[in-house]
CSV table of C-alpha atoms in Angstrom, one decimal:
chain,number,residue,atom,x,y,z
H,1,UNK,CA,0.0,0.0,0.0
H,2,UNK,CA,0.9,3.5,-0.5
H,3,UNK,CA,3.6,4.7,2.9
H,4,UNK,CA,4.0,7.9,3.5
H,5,UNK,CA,4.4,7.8,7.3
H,6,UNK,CA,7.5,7.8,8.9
H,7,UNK,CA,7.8,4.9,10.5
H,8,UNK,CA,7.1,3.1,7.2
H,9,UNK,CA,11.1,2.9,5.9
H,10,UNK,CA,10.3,0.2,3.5
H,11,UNK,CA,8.5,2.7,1.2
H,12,UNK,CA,11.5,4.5,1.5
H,13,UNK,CA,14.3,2.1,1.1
H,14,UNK,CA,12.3,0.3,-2.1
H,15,UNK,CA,12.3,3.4,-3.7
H,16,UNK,CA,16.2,3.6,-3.3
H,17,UNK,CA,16.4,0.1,-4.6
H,18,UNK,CA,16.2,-2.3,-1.8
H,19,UNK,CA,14.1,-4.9,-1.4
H,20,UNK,CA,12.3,-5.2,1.8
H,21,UNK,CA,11.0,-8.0,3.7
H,22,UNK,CA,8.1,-7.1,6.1
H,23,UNK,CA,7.4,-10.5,7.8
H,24,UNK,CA,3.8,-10.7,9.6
H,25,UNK,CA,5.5,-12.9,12.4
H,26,UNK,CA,3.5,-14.6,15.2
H,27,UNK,CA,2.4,-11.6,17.8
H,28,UNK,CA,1.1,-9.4,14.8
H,29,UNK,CA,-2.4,-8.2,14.3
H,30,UNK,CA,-4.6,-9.2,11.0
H,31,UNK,CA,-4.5,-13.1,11.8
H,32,UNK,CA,-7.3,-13.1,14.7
H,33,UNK,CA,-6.5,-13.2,18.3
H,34,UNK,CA,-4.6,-16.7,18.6
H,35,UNK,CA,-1.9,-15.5,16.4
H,36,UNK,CA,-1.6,-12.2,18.1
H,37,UNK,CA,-1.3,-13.8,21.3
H,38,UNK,CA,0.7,-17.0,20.0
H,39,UNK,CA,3.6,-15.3,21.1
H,40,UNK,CA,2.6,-14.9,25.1
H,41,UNK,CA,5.7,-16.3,26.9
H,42,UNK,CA,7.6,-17.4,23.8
H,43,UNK,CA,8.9,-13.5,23.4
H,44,UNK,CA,11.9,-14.2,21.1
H,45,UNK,CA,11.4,-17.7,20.0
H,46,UNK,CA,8.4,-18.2,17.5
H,47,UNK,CA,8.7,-14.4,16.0
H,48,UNK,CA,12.3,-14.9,15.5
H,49,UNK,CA,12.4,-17.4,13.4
H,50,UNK,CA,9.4,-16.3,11.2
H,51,UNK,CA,11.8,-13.5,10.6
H,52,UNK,CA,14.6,-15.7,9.7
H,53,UNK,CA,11.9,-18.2,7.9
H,54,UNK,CA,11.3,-15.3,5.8
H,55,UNK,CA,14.9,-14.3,5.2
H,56,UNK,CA,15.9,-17.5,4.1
H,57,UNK,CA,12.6,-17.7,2.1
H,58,UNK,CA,14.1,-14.8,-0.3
H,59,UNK,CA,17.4,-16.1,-0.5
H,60,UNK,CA,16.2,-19.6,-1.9
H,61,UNK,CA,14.1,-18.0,-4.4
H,62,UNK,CA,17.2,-15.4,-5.4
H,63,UNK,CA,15.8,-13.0,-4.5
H,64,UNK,CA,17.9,-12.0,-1.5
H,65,UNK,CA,22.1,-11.7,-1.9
H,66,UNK,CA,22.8,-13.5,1.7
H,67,UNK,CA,26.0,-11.6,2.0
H,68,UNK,CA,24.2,-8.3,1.9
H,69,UNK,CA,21.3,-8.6,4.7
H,70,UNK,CA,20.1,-5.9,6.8
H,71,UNK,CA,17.7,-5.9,9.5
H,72,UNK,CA,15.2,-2.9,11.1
H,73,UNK,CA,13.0,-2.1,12.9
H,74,UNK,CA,10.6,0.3,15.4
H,75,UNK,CA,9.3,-0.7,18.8
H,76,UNK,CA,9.0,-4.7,19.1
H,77,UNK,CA,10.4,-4.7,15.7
H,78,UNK,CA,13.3,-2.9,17.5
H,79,UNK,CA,13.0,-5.3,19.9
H,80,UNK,CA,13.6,-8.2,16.8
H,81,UNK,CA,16.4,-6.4,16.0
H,82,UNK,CA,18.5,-5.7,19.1
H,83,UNK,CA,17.8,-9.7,19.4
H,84,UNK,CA,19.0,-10.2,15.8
H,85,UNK,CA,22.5,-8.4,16.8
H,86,UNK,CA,22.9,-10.5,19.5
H,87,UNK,CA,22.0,-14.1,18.1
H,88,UNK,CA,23.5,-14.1,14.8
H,89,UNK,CA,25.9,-12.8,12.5
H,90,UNK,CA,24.1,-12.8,9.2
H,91,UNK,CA,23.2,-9.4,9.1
H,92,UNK,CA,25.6,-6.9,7.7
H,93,UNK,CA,23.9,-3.4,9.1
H,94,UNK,CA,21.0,-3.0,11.8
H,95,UNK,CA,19.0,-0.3,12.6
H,96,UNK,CA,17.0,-0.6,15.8
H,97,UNK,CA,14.2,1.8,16.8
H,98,UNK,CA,13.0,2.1,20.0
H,99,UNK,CA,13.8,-0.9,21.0
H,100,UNK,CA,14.5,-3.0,24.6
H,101,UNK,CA,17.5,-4.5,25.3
H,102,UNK,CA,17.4,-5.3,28.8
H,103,UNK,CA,14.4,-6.6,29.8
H,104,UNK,CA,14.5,-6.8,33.7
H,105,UNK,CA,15.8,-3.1,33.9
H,106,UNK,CA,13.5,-2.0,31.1
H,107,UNK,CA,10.1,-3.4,33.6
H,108,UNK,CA,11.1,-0.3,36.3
H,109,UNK,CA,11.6,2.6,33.2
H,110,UNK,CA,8.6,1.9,31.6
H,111,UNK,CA,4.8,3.4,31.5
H,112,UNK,CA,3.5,0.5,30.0
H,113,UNK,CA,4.8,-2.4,32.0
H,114,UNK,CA,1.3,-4.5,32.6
H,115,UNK,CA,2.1,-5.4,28.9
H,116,UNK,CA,5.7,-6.9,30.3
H,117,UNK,CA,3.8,-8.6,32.8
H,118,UNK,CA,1.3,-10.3,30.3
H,119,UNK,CA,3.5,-10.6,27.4
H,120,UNK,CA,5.9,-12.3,29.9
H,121,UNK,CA,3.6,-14.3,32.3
H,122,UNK,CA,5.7,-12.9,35.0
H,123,UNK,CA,7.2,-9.7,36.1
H,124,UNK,CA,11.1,-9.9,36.5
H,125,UNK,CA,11.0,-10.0,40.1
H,126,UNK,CA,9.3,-13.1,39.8
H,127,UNK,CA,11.4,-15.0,37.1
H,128,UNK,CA,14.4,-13.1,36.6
H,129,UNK,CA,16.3,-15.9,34.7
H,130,UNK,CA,13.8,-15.8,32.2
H,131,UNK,CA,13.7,-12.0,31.6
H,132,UNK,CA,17.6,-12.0,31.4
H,133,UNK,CA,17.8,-15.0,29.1
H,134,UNK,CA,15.7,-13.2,26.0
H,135,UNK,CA,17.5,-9.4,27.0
H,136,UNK,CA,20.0,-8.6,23.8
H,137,UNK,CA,22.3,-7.5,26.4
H,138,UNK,CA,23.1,-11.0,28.0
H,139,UNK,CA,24.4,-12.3,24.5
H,140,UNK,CA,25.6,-8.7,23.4
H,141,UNK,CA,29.4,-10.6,23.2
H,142,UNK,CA,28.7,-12.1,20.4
H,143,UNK,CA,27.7,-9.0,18.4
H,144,UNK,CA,29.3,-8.1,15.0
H,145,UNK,CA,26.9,-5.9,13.5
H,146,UNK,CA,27.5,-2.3,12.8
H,147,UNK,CA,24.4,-0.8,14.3
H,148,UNK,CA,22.5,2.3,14.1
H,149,UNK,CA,20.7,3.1,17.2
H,150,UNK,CA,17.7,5.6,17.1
H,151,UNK,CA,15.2,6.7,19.9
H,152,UNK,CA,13.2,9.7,21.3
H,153,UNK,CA,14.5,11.4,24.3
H,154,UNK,CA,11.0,11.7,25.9
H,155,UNK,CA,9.6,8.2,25.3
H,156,UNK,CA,8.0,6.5,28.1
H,157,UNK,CA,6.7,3.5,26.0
H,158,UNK,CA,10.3,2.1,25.6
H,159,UNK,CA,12.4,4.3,27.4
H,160,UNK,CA,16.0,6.6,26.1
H,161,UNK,CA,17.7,4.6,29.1
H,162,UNK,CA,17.1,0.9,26.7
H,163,UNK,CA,19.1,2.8,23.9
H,164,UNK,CA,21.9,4.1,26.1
H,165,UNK,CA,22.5,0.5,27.4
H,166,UNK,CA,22.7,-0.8,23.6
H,167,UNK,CA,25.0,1.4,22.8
H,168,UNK,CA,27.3,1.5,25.5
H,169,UNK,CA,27.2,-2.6,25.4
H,170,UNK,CA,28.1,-2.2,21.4
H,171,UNK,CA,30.8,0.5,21.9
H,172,UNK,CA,32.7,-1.2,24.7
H,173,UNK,CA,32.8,-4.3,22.9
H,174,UNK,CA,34.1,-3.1,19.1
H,175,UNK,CA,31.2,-2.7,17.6
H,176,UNK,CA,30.4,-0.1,15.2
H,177,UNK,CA,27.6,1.8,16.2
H,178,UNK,CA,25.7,5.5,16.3
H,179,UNK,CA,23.2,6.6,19.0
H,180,UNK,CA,21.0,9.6,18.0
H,181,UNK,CA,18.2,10.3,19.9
H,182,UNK,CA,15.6,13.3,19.7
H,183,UNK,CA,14.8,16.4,21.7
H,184,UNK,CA,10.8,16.1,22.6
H,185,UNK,CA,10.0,13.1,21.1
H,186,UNK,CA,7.7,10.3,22.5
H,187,UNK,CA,7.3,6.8,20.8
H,188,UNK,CA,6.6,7.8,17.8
H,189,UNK,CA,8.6,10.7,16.1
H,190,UNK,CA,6.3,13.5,15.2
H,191,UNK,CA,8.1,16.8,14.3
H,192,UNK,CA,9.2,16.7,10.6
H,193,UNK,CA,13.0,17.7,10.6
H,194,UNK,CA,13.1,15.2,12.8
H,195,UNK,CA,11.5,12.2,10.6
H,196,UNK,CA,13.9,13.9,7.6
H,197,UNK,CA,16.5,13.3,9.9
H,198,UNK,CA,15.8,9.5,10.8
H,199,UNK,CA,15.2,8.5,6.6
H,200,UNK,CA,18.6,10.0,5.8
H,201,UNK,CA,20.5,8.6,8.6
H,202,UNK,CA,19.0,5.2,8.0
H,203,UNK,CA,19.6,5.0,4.2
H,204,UNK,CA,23.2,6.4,4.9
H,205,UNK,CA,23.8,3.7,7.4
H,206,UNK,CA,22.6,0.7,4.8
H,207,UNK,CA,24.1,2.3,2.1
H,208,UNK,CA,27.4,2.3,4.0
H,209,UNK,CA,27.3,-1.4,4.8
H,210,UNK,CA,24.8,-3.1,2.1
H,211,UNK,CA,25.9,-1.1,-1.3
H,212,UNK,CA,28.6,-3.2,-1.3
């Protein structure tokens, strides 16, 4: 359909000749309420690998070069990503948007933490192995990918705190990496120098690593 918001990259990045995946994985909306729920205490496991189910999907039909894959997202797909940095090294450039990377420290910043709770089963407090075992930052060691890190400074959804960690984990360890973050902005990223901002940074960054 026709994109013109700017969350929506994939019009975007098409248009400059990529071509974009945008896998519907288990946890969406548009399949009923057993597939939006068929994630419920299976947080990176079933979504994950519809995202690499897809990947590989592309590559066996040619249509995907498998040395030139990058990986995006905003919110829980920021979420897919910071998880895709730290489980494999397939991708060659990652932009993560809003996204968690620690979920036990992540349950005490947030506004919206009943979602935690449900998505979870449990809060950290009362599983805290099981929190720390699907949190980016407890693999971050095996990290490779150059990552571009992007977040609003006044989001209370996923708080600028989850982007700090990222990026602080990715620097220490060699990583490339850039953190920008916004003056005012909430989840979403409203003002309009701002969304120029974010489509030029991200086709910069997976020009730089995918045009190759």
């Amino acid at each position: 359909h026709y994109a013109v918001w700017w969350e929506w990259w994939y019009q975007y990045l098409a248009g400059r000749g990529y071509l974009v995946l945008l896998p519907n994985i288990r946890g969406s909306t548009g399949r009923g309420t057993a597939y939006t729920e068929a994630n419920w205490g299976d947080v990176c496991g079933s979504d994950w690998q519809d995202v690499l189910d897809g990947v590989d999907h592309l590559i066996a039909l040619g249509l995907a070069d498998p040395d030139r894959l990058g990986i995006g997202g905003w919110s829980y797909g920021g979420v897919m990503t910071a998880w895709a940095v730290s489980q494999s090294t397939r991708f060659k450039a990652a932009v993560m948007g809003a996204g968690i990377t620690n979920w036990e420290s992540y349950y005490a910043q947030n506004g919206i933490r009943d979602w935690q709770r449900i998505l979870f089963g449990s809060t950290p407090y009362d599983n805290p192995a099981y929190h720390r075992s699907i949190s980016a930052l407890t693999h971050i060691k095996r990290a490779v990918t150059p990552t571009l890190i992007l977040h609003g400074q006044e989001d209370m959804d996923v708080p600028v705190a989850q982007a700090y960690e990222m990026y602080v984990a990715l620097k220490t360890i060699g990583v490339e990496t850039q953190l920008i973050t916004y003056p005012r902005e909430h989840h979403p990223i409203q003002e309009r120098d701002h969304q120029l901002d974010l489509l030029a940074r991200i086709a910069d960054w997976c020009d730089r690593y995918l045009k190759l």
